[in-house]
Short mmCIF file of C-alpha atoms and ligand atoms in Angstrom, two decimals:
data_model
loop_
_atom_site.label_atom_id
_atom_site.label_comp_id
_atom_site.label_asym_id
_atom_site.label_seq_id
_atom_site.Cartn_x
_atom_site.Cartn_y
_atom_site.Cartn_z
CA ARG A 1 144.19 123.12 95.08
CA ALA A 2 140.94 121.49 93.73
CA TYR A 3 139.65 117.63 94.31
CA ASN A 4 137.94 117.23 90.83
CA ALA A 5 137.54 119.30 87.66
CA SER A 6 134.27 121.88 87.42
CA SER A 7 132.50 122.50 84.35
CA SER A 8 129.59 124.38 83.02
CA GLU A 9 126.74 122.14 84.25
CA PRO A 10 124.78 124.02 86.49
CA SER A 11 124.34 122.73 90.35
CA LYS A 12 121.28 121.80 92.78
CA LEU A 13 122.51 121.24 96.02
CA LEU A 14 120.70 118.12 98.59
CA PHE A 15 121.30 118.64 101.72
CA ARG A 16 120.45 117.54 104.90
CA GLN A 17 120.42 117.87 108.49
CA LEU A 18 121.14 115.14 111.00
CA PHE A 19 120.98 114.61 114.96
CA GLU A 20 122.94 112.11 117.10
CA ASN A 21 121.11 112.30 120.50
CA GLU A 22 123.72 110.73 122.84
CA SER A 23 126.56 113.28 121.46
CA SER A 24 124.20 116.33 120.52
CA THR A 25 126.68 116.14 117.18
CA TYR A 26 125.00 117.15 114.16
CA THR A 27 125.61 115.43 111.11
CA TYR A 28 126.22 116.38 107.14
CA LEU A 29 124.93 115.90 104.09
CA LEU A 30 125.50 117.32 101.37
CA ALA A 31 125.24 116.07 97.46
CA ASP A 32 125.17 117.98 93.79
CA VAL A 33 122.19 116.21 92.47
CA ALA A 34 122.52 117.92 88.65
CA HIS A 35 125.20 116.52 88.14
CA PRO A 36 124.87 113.07 86.52
CA GLU A 37 126.69 110.81 89.84
CA LYS A 38 125.25 112.65 92.39
CA PRO A 39 128.05 112.47 93.92
CA ALA A 40 127.89 113.40 98.50
CA LEU A 41 129.85 114.09 101.11
CA LEU A 42 129.04 113.88 105.15
CA ILE A 43 130.09 116.55 107.36
CA ASP A 44 130.99 114.65 111.65
CA PRO A 45 129.34 111.90 111.06
CA VAL A 46 129.49 109.78 114.16
CA ASP A 47 129.83 106.46 114.24
CA ARG A 48 126.56 104.83 115.66
CA THR A 49 124.25 106.38 113.22
CA VAL A 50 126.78 105.50 110.11
CA GLU A 51 123.60 102.79 109.66
CA ARG A 52 121.44 105.26 109.07
CA ASP A 53 123.38 107.92 106.96
CA LEU A 54 124.12 105.04 104.61
CA THR A 55 120.52 103.68 103.96
CA LEU A 56 119.47 107.84 104.16
CA VAL A 57 122.85 107.86 101.26
CA LYS A 58 121.10 104.91 99.00
CA GLU A 59 117.16 105.75 99.07
CA LEU A 60 118.66 109.23 97.94
CA GLY A 61 120.15 107.41 94.69
CA LEU A 62 124.09 109.96 96.55
CA LYS A 63 127.23 108.42 95.49
CA LEU A 64 128.83 109.37 98.64
CA ILE A 65 133.08 110.15 98.10
CA TYR A 66 134.25 111.95 101.12
CA ALA A 67 133.55 111.83 104.77
CA MET A 68 135.51 114.05 106.43
CA ASN A 69 135.50 115.70 110.02
CA THR A 70 136.14 119.51 110.58
CA HIS A 71 138.10 118.29 113.73
CA VAL A 72 139.18 115.68 116.13
CA HIS A 73 136.62 115.25 118.58
CA ALA A 74 136.56 114.07 122.11
CA ASP A 75 133.35 113.78 122.65
CA HIS A 76 132.32 110.74 120.03
CA VAL A 77 133.22 108.36 117.77
CA THR A 78 133.56 109.51 114.48
CA GLY A 79 132.53 107.45 111.41
CA THR A 80 134.60 107.86 108.91
CA GLY A 81 136.33 104.44 109.35
CA LEU A 82 133.09 102.70 109.52
CA ILE A 83 131.93 104.38 106.34
CA LYS A 84 135.22 103.61 104.66
CA GLY A 85 134.85 100.13 105.51
CA LYS A 86 131.17 99.76 104.28
CA VAL A 87 131.54 102.47 101.42
CA PRO A 88 134.28 101.81 98.94
CA GLY A 89 135.66 104.56 97.33
CA VAL A 90 135.63 106.97 100.11
CA LYS A 91 138.03 109.58 100.72
CA SER A 92 138.70 110.27 104.77
CA ILE A 93 139.23 114.45 104.84
CA ILE A 94 140.24 116.61 107.96
CA SER A 95 143.36 118.79 108.28
CA LYS A 96 147.19 118.30 108.07
CA ALA A 97 147.64 120.58 111.13
CA SER A 98 145.19 117.89 113.09
CA ASN A 99 148.15 115.27 112.78
CA SER A 100 144.96 112.98 111.61
CA LYS A 101 145.45 109.63 109.53
CA ALA A 102 143.23 110.60 106.34
CA ASP A 103 143.20 110.36 102.38
CA LEU A 104 143.07 113.43 101.69
CA PRO A 105 144.58 115.32 104.66
CA VAL A 106 143.66 119.52 104.05
CA GLU A 107 144.52 122.98 104.49
CA HIS A 108 143.54 126.36 104.65
CA GLY A 109 142.50 127.55 100.84
CA ASP A 110 142.03 123.87 99.60
CA LYS A 111 138.84 123.40 97.98
CA ILE A 112 136.68 120.09 97.80
CA TYR A 113 134.72 119.24 95.31
CA PHE A 114 131.80 117.15 94.68
CA GLY A 115 130.14 117.63 91.43
CA ASN A 116 130.20 121.48 90.80
CA LEU A 117 129.49 122.47 94.10
CA PHE A 118 132.87 123.53 96.34
CA LEU A 119 133.41 124.15 99.98
CA GLU A 120 136.77 126.26 101.12
CA VAL A 121 138.55 125.08 103.72
CA ARG A 122 139.25 128.26 106.23
CA ALA A 123 141.78 127.54 109.16
CA THR A 124 139.77 128.00 112.31
CA PRO A 125 141.77 126.61 114.93
CA GLY A 126 141.44 127.68 118.55
CA HIS A 127 139.05 124.33 119.63
CA THR A 128 141.86 122.24 118.63
CA VAL A 129 144.91 122.95 116.47
CA GLY A 130 143.35 120.92 113.25
CA CYS A 131 140.13 122.75 113.32
CA LEU A 132 138.52 123.52 109.79
CA THR A 133 135.29 125.56 108.83
CA TYR A 134 134.08 124.30 105.92
CA VAL A 135 132.23 127.09 104.12
CA THR A 136 130.37 126.94 100.35
CA GLY A 137 131.63 128.68 97.32
CA ASP A 138 131.86 131.54 96.30
CA GLY A 139 131.30 132.18 92.46
CA PRO A 140 127.79 131.43 89.73
CA ASN A 141 125.61 128.46 90.73
CA GLN A 142 126.72 127.83 94.55
CA PRO A 143 124.26 128.01 97.05
CA GLN A 144 122.71 131.43 98.02
CA PRO A 145 123.38 132.26 101.40
CA ARG A 146 126.17 130.25 101.76
CA MET A 147 126.73 127.81 104.20
CA ALA A 148 129.45 127.75 107.13
CA PHE A 149 129.94 124.24 108.73
CA THR A 150 131.89 125.00 111.70
CA GLY A 151 132.43 122.63 113.81
CA ASP A 152 132.95 123.47 117.33
CA ALA A 153 134.88 127.00 116.24
CA LEU A 154 131.62 129.00 116.47
CA LEU A 155 128.23 127.33 117.66
CA VAL A 156 124.56 128.67 118.38
CA ARG A 157 124.52 131.46 120.50
CA GLY A 158 128.19 129.56 121.71
CA CYS A 159 131.23 128.44 120.70
CA GLY A 160 133.52 125.57 121.31
CA ARG A 161 136.28 125.39 125.02
CA THR A 162 139.83 126.21 124.31
CA ASP A 163 141.00 123.84 127.63
CA PHE A 164 142.67 121.01 126.07
CA GLN A 165 143.69 119.83 122.15
CA GLY A 166 145.86 122.46 121.46
CA GLY A 167 143.39 124.76 123.11
CA SER A 168 143.28 128.49 122.71
CA SER A 169 141.10 131.42 123.53
CA HIS A 170 143.57 133.73 122.08
CA GLN A 171 143.43 131.82 118.02
CA LEU A 172 139.75 130.64 118.28
CA TYR A 173 138.98 135.24 118.99
CA ASN A 174 140.84 135.27 116.29
CA SER A 175 139.70 132.33 114.27
CA ILE A 176 136.21 133.46 114.22
CA HIS A 177 136.76 137.53 113.52
CA SER A 178 138.42 136.44 110.52
CA GLN A 179 138.00 133.72 108.99
CA ILE A 180 134.01 132.97 110.24
CA PHE A 181 132.71 136.77 110.78
CA THR A 182 133.86 138.45 108.12
CA LEU A 183 132.08 136.16 105.92
CA PRO A 184 128.66 138.10 104.14
CA LYS A 185 125.48 138.16 107.35
CA ASP A 186 122.98 136.08 105.73
CA THR A 187 125.70 133.38 105.48
CA LEU A 188 123.73 130.26 107.79
CA VAL A 189 126.15 128.67 110.64
CA TYR A 190 125.47 124.84 110.64
CA PRO A 191 127.60 123.95 113.88
CA ALA A 192 128.90 120.44 114.91
CA HIS A 193 126.75 120.70 118.06
CA ASP A 194 123.97 122.19 119.42
CA TYR A 195 122.78 121.76 123.04
CA LYS A 196 119.55 123.83 123.47
CA GLY A 197 117.67 122.16 120.25
CA PHE A 198 119.38 125.51 117.65
CA THR A 199 119.74 123.85 114.25
CA VAL A 200 121.32 126.61 112.49
CA THR A 201 122.35 130.32 112.76
CA THR A 202 123.75 133.57 110.38
CA VAL A 203 126.47 135.36 110.92
CA GLY A 204 124.80 138.50 111.20
CA GLU A 205 123.62 136.97 114.34
CA GLU A 206 126.28 135.36 115.98
CA VAL A 207 128.05 138.99 115.63
CA LEU A 208 124.68 140.67 117.32
CA TYR A 209 123.97 138.53 119.77
CA ASN A 210 126.96 135.58 120.94
CA PRO A 211 127.32 136.44 124.84
CA ARG A 212 131.39 135.26 124.33
CA LEU A 213 132.36 136.87 120.63
CA THR A 214 130.69 140.42 121.18
CA LYS A 215 133.00 140.63 124.39
CA ASP A 216 136.40 142.22 123.21
CA GLU A 217 139.54 139.75 123.83
CA GLU A 218 140.51 140.34 127.28
CA THR A 219 136.93 139.75 128.51
CA PHE A 220 136.94 136.34 125.74
CA LYS A 221 139.81 134.74 127.62
CA ASN A 222 138.02 135.10 130.81
CA ILE A 223 134.93 133.31 130.31
CA MET A 224 136.79 130.42 128.68
CA GLU A 225 139.07 130.41 131.50
CA ASN A 226 136.15 130.21 133.81
CA LEU A 227 133.55 127.84 132.12
CA ASN A 228 134.84 125.09 134.91
CA LEU A 229 133.61 122.48 132.18
CA GLU A 230 134.43 119.12 133.52
CA TYR A 231 136.91 116.97 131.38
CA PRO A 232 134.39 115.15 128.32
CA LYS A 233 134.07 111.31 129.40
CA MET A 234 134.44 110.19 126.01
CA ILE A 235 137.61 112.13 125.12
CA ASP A 236 140.44 108.87 126.17
CA VAL A 237 138.82 106.68 124.11
CA ALA A 238 137.39 109.02 121.41
CA VAL A 239 140.59 111.51 120.20
CA PRO A 240 142.76 108.39 119.61
CA ALA A 241 140.02 105.93 117.83
CA ASN A 242 139.09 109.76 115.44
CA MET A 243 143.08 109.94 115.12
CA VAL A 244 142.53 107.26 112.57
CA CYS A 245 139.78 107.58 111.50
CA GLY A 246 137.79 106.05 114.46
CA LEU A 247 139.09 102.98 113.28
CA GLN A 248 139.55 100.56 116.48
CA ASP A 249 141.84 97.99 115.07
CA LEU A 250 144.02 99.77 113.56
CA MET A 251 144.50 101.44 116.64
CA LYS A 252 145.95 98.34 118.72
CA LYS A 253 148.69 97.82 115.97
CA PRO A 254 149.64 101.97 115.01
CA SER A 255 152.26 99.92 112.13
CA GLU A 256 150.13 99.22 109.59
CA ALA A 257 147.37 102.32 109.32
CA SER A 258 147.13 102.99 106.39
CA PRO A 259 145.14 106.38 105.48
CA CYS A 260 141.85 106.16 106.80
CA ARG B 1 88.94 132.74 104.00
CA ALA B 2 92.05 134.89 104.45
CA TYR B 3 93.09 136.31 108.71
CA ASN B 4 94.97 138.69 106.33
CA ALA B 5 95.16 141.18 103.20
CA SER B 6 97.49 140.27 100.54
CA SER B 7 99.53 143.05 98.95
CA SER B 8 101.73 142.94 96.03
CA GLU B 9 105.33 143.12 97.95
CA PRO B 10 107.55 140.81 97.36
CA SER B 11 107.78 138.46 100.49
CA LYS B 12 111.05 136.13 101.96
CA LEU B 13 110.83 133.43 104.26
CA LEU B 14 112.76 133.29 107.28
CA PHE B 15 112.16 129.68 108.83
CA ARG B 16 114.01 127.66 111.60
CA GLN B 17 113.97 124.56 113.11
CA LEU B 18 113.75 124.31 116.98
CA PHE B 19 114.08 120.88 118.67
CA GLU B 20 112.69 119.78 122.70
CA ASN B 21 114.49 116.98 123.59
CA GLU B 22 112.49 115.40 126.06
CA SER B 23 109.75 115.26 123.99
CA SER B 24 111.78 114.78 120.73
CA THR B 25 109.21 117.66 119.52
CA TYR B 26 109.59 120.25 116.42
CA THR B 27 109.32 123.15 116.50
CA TYR B 28 108.14 125.23 113.98
CA LEU B 29 109.12 129.44 112.86
CA LEU B 30 108.30 131.58 109.44
CA ALA B 31 108.04 134.63 109.41
CA ASP B 32 107.99 137.68 106.10
CA VAL B 33 110.66 139.58 106.63
CA ALA B 34 110.18 141.20 103.61
CA HIS B 35 107.36 142.49 104.92
CA PRO B 36 107.73 145.93 107.04
CA GLU B 37 106.35 144.14 110.36
CA LYS B 38 107.67 140.99 109.77
CA PRO B 39 104.80 138.84 110.43
CA ALA B 40 106.34 135.72 112.84
CA LEU B 41 104.58 132.48 113.36
CA LEU B 42 105.97 129.51 115.83
CA ILE B 43 104.34 126.06 115.16
CA ASP B 44 103.76 123.67 117.23
CA PRO B 45 105.49 125.33 120.43
CA VAL B 46 106.85 123.65 123.66
CA ASP B 47 105.67 124.95 127.24
CA ARG B 48 109.06 124.12 128.17
CA THR B 49 111.03 125.59 125.34
CA VAL B 50 108.77 129.09 125.17
CA GLU B 51 111.67 131.54 126.58
CA ARG B 52 114.05 129.99 123.50
CA ASP B 53 111.54 130.35 121.06
CA LEU B 54 110.65 133.89 121.96
CA THR B 55 114.42 135.29 122.97
CA LEU B 56 114.98 133.67 119.35
CA VAL B 57 111.28 135.49 117.63
CA LYS B 58 113.24 138.86 119.57
CA GLU B 59 117.09 139.03 118.42
CA LEU B 60 115.22 138.18 114.83
CA GLY B 61 113.41 141.85 115.20
CA LEU B 62 110.44 139.17 114.43
CA LYS B 63 106.51 140.22 115.12
CA LEU B 64 104.84 136.83 116.37
CA ILE B 65 101.55 136.91 115.70
CA TYR B 66 100.40 133.43 115.14
CA ALA B 67 101.17 130.28 117.97
CA MET B 68 99.55 126.96 115.91
CA ASN B 69 99.41 123.82 116.57
CA THR B 70 98.64 120.73 113.96
CA HIS B 71 96.91 118.82 117.22
CA VAL B 72 96.15 118.11 120.47
CA HIS B 73 99.39 116.76 121.54
CA ALA B 74 99.64 113.56 124.09
CA ASP B 75 103.14 113.96 125.02
CA HIS B 76 103.85 117.27 126.08
CA VAL B 77 102.15 120.91 127.23
CA THR B 78 101.84 123.17 124.16
CA GLY B 79 103.40 126.39 124.93
CA THR B 80 100.19 128.33 122.89
CA GLY B 81 99.39 129.52 126.61
CA LEU B 82 102.14 130.86 127.89
CA ILE B 83 103.29 132.83 125.03
CA LYS B 84 99.60 134.60 124.61
CA GLY B 85 100.34 135.57 128.75
CA LYS B 86 104.04 136.77 126.95
CA VAL B 87 102.87 138.37 123.78
CA PRO B 88 100.40 140.45 124.34
CA GLY B 89 98.41 140.54 120.29
CA VAL B 90 99.19 136.61 119.48
CA LYS B 91 96.21 134.69 118.45
CA SER B 92 96.36 130.98 118.93
CA ILE B 93 94.73 128.33 115.93
CA ILE B 94 94.55 125.25 116.31
CA SER B 95 91.80 122.87 113.79
CA LYS B 96 87.88 122.81 115.14
CA ALA B 97 87.35 119.64 114.41
CA SER B 98 90.02 119.26 117.51
CA ASN B 99 87.11 121.07 119.75
CA SER B 100 89.62 122.97 122.19
CA LYS B 101 90.26 126.41 122.87
CA ALA B 102 91.82 128.89 120.31
CA ASP B 103 91.39 132.15 118.80
CA LEU B 104 90.84 131.37 115.74
CA PRO B 105 89.79 127.67 114.96
CA VAL B 106 90.52 126.75 111.68
CA GLU B 107 89.17 124.41 109.55
CA HIS B 108 90.15 122.36 105.81
CA GLY B 109 90.84 125.07 102.96
CA ASP B 110 91.65 128.34 104.57
CA LYS B 111 95.06 130.58 104.08
CA ILE B 112 96.76 131.90 107.25
CA TYR B 113 98.88 134.69 106.12
CA PHE B 114 101.77 136.10 107.34
CA GLY B 115 102.76 138.54 105.48
CA ASN B 116 101.87 138.34 101.94
CA LEU B 117 103.16 134.33 102.78
CA PHE B 118 100.87 131.96 103.54
CA LEU B 119 99.90 128.52 104.86
CA GLU B 120 96.79 126.36 103.69
CA VAL B 121 94.83 124.64 106.01
CA ARG B 122 94.61 120.80 105.06
CA ALA B 123 92.61 118.23 106.93
CA THR B 124 94.40 115.29 108.69
CA PRO B 125 92.59 113.24 111.15
CA GLY B 126 93.87 109.67 111.95
CA HIS B 127 96.62 110.51 114.51
CA THR B 128 93.35 112.63 116.01
CA VAL B 129 90.35 113.37 114.84
CA GLY B 130 90.94 117.07 114.83
CA CYS B 131 94.82 117.62 112.88
CA LEU B 132 95.97 119.41 110.49
CA THR B 133 98.75 119.80 107.62
CA TYR B 134 100.26 123.13 107.49
CA VAL B 135 101.32 123.39 103.44
CA THR B 136 103.03 126.79 102.47
CA GLY B 137 101.21 128.48 99.75
CA ASP B 138 101.03 127.53 96.34
CA GLY B 139 101.29 130.56 93.98
CA PRO B 140 104.13 133.55 93.54
CA ASN B 141 106.89 135.11 95.96
CA GLN B 142 105.71 131.42 97.90
CA PRO B 143 108.59 129.31 99.10
CA GLN B 144 109.81 126.62 95.76
CA PRO B 145 110.14 123.84 97.19
CA ARG B 146 106.95 123.84 99.01
CA MET B 147 107.29 122.95 103.22
CA ALA B 148 104.40 120.88 104.81
CA PHE B 149 104.04 120.83 108.48
CA THR B 150 102.58 117.51 108.94
CA GLY B 151 102.36 117.46 112.93
CA ASP B 152 101.76 113.52 113.41
CA ALA B 153 99.83 113.09 110.22
CA LEU B 154 103.79 111.89 108.32
CA LEU B 155 106.81 111.25 110.27
CA VAL B 156 109.99 110.46 108.63
CA ARG B 157 110.22 106.94 107.31
CA GLY B 158 106.50 107.03 110.10
CA CYS B 159 103.52 108.04 111.13
CA GLY B 160 101.45 108.82 114.34
CA ARG B 161 99.89 106.06 115.81
CA THR B 162 96.09 105.46 116.03
CA ASP B 163 95.17 104.01 119.06
CA PHE B 164 93.58 106.98 121.10
CA GLN B 165 92.37 110.13 120.52
CA GLY B 166 89.63 109.23 118.13
CA GLY B 167 92.15 107.87 115.87
CA SER B 168 91.74 105.52 112.92
CA SER B 169 94.39 103.92 110.69
CA HIS B 170 91.76 103.60 108.10
CA GLN B 171 92.09 108.00 108.19
CA LEU B 172 94.72 108.17 108.42
CA TYR B 173 95.59 106.04 105.21
CA ASN B 174 93.29 108.28 103.56
CA SER B 175 95.00 111.53 104.76
CA ILE B 176 97.97 110.59 103.65
CA HIS B 177 97.10 109.64 100.37
CA SER B 178 94.56 112.05 99.75
CA GLN B 179 96.14 115.31 101.40
CA ILE B 180 100.30 114.79 101.52
CA PHE B 181 101.19 112.47 98.79
CA THR B 182 99.49 114.66 95.77
CA LEU B 183 101.61 117.58 96.76
CA PRO B 184 104.98 118.36 94.87
CA LYS B 185 107.80 115.47 95.05
CA ASP B 186 110.11 118.10 95.88
CA THR B 187 107.54 119.28 99.01
CA LEU B 188 110.02 119.36 102.32
CA VAL B 189 108.05 116.95 105.24
CA TYR B 190 108.61 118.71 108.41
CA PRO B 191 107.65 116.44 111.13
CA ALA B 192 106.57 117.67 114.67
CA HIS B 193 108.86 114.76 116.19
CA ASP B 194 111.67 112.45 115.19
CA TYR B 195 113.20 109.77 117.41
CA LYS B 196 116.43 108.65 115.07
CA GLY B 197 117.64 112.07 114.07
CA PHE B 198 115.88 113.04 110.59
CA THR B 199 115.05 116.93 110.57
CA VAL B 200 112.85 116.48 107.71
CA THR B 201 111.96 114.55 104.43
CA THR B 202 110.30 115.11 101.10
CA VAL B 203 106.86 113.57 99.82
CA GLY B 204 109.37 112.15 97.13
CA GLU B 205 111.19 110.11 99.46
CA GLU B 206 108.34 108.93 101.56
CA VAL B 207 105.93 107.55 98.95
CA LEU B 208 109.03 105.37 98.60
CA TYR B 209 110.32 104.66 100.85
CA ASN B 210 107.61 104.94 103.89
CA PRO B 211 107.29 101.20 105.37
CA ARG B 212 104.17 101.97 106.61
CA LEU B 213 102.31 103.89 103.33
CA THR B 214 103.78 102.20 100.50
CA LYS B 215 101.68 99.80 101.88
CA ASP B 216 98.19 98.88 100.86
CA GLU B 217 95.07 99.95 103.25
CA GLU B 218 94.45 96.45 105.08
CA THR B 219 98.62 95.63 105.22
CA PHE B 220 98.97 99.31 106.72
CA LYS B 221 95.85 98.92 109.06
CA ASN B 222 97.28 96.01 110.74
CA ILE B 223 100.77 97.05 110.84
CA MET B 224 98.70 100.27 112.96
CA GLU B 225 97.03 97.68 115.16
CA ASN B 226 100.07 95.75 116.14
CA LEU B 227 102.51 98.23 117.53
CA ASN B 228 101.78 97.55 120.78
CA LEU B 229 102.77 100.78 122.51
CA GLU B 230 103.13 101.79 125.95
CA TYR B 231 100.11 104.15 126.68
CA PRO B 232 101.87 107.83 126.69
CA LYS B 233 103.03 109.15 129.63
CA MET B 234 102.04 112.46 130.15
CA ILE B 235 98.96 111.83 127.50
CA ASP B 236 96.40 112.71 131.24
CA VAL B 237 98.29 115.97 131.82
CA ALA B 238 98.80 116.87 128.26
CA VAL B 239 95.64 116.57 126.28
CA PRO B 240 93.55 117.94 129.04
CA ALA B 241 95.65 121.28 128.92
CA ASN B 242 96.46 120.88 125.28
CA MET B 243 92.84 121.01 125.26
CA VAL B 244 92.77 124.67 126.39
CA CYS B 245 95.72 125.83 125.40
CA GLY B 246 98.25 124.88 128.19
CA LEU B 247 96.69 126.81 130.43
CA GLN B 248 97.01 124.74 133.71
CA ASP B 249 94.79 127.52 135.04
CA LEU B 250 91.54 127.67 132.59
CA MET B 251 92.14 124.00 133.06
CA LYS B 252 91.84 124.50 136.68
CA LYS B 253 87.74 126.21 135.68
CA PRO B 254 86.98 125.49 132.97
CA SER B 255 83.26 127.53 132.96
CA GLU B 256 85.66 131.20 132.89
CA ALA B 257 88.49 129.70 129.72
CA SER B 258 88.14 132.36 127.75
CA PRO B 259 89.55 131.11 123.53
CA CYS B 260 94.06 130.83 124.38
FE1 FE2 C 301 135.60 119.52 119.27
FE1 FE2 C 302 100.84 113.77 118.89
#
């Protein structure tokens, strides 16, 4: 299933990584700047940095068409709802499995086109039930090496926690091994967070050096069960908000909520 | 003047941007991974993150040959000295004009080879007297688009302050216009700092949207004279330390200091 028609024009990826300091979240801007409309999308925008992101989109002359989330975040409020309010026509995207409101609920195997570039949707549950990894397309005129936006599934030398939001260490282990580690070794891995100042890694590096995922499944489960992490400060605000695209007023009247 | 011999082998850039949160400093790792020795260099390493950076260098199988600074930093202690202590054979690089100790004091027009890739040295004084911008080579098998490591001369939608360390707004204005804005528009600009979560910009973007450098020189000077910035917390520790590669014990006995 594709959300836009492909043509034979060449494509050219514009790519920007953006950081939100309070929640250590990475937001990604991608656009096909060879296409006359320069269609663009934002992955994991944060409410606090929406103005920064939209100013950049405007200065670069892009047409924002999608505001996407890899999953229902527990540590920050998504910028999706704010963006939809400010840029008419933008469609929100999240997984069907997340049980959240969105204009385009997607599932494993879907392709999301922006101009002549596309992202492949891969289901990578385990951190949450609805976690997706978005991977740049495989084919002519698609970026080489490929790029995987892994959300909180695979992080640089780490992975997302599995102790709430329907998390499962068994699922996460299998998601990463079957859906991410099977990508070409030079695939660039762009996570939703980093806390040590890394900006990117590769599949090849994580296969060799990820301290958790290089272990067998039983050891991995043990590690994940003994992290002793604190309950996330923002979870009780962020999760319900993010299930309706971060729009606080929609939250008050769920019956009136339209897809966000 | 070149610090290494070039050959006809193809080159392949490995590139990593790394962030140090306390001083909002970007460190850059570059290597020629097509060369059998995978020679690598670090630009603007920070003392606090040396272990992270050297672990990454090791995991990627690189041979670190240079630890370089764009200038004498006032906001953090360079990692150069620590790196030299931990990785024998690494040579430190800084500008001759900075009046600092280094194994290879460089100046405008020099080329710094790592494998078959090289950086061009451009003098861009104004933030400090010895500020350099390192630009990836122009020529076959060099990265396209080019990449400029501008230190604190040109920042994303900003520039370095000019009110201490021999700063001069007249010089900075002319350095940026003559040495950076003359590069191809698609040149990627990687600064030493960002405080808003931007990771990169381009020459074309800054020529159009930099709120300071798009002004005429008189207006620019006025802006720079009225920033009313605080005196940097770390300057009295960082500047003398960075003039001897951040090696604190060398500082105590300047007469015994060897190039660092
Ligand atoms: Fe998460
Ligand atoms: Fe500086």
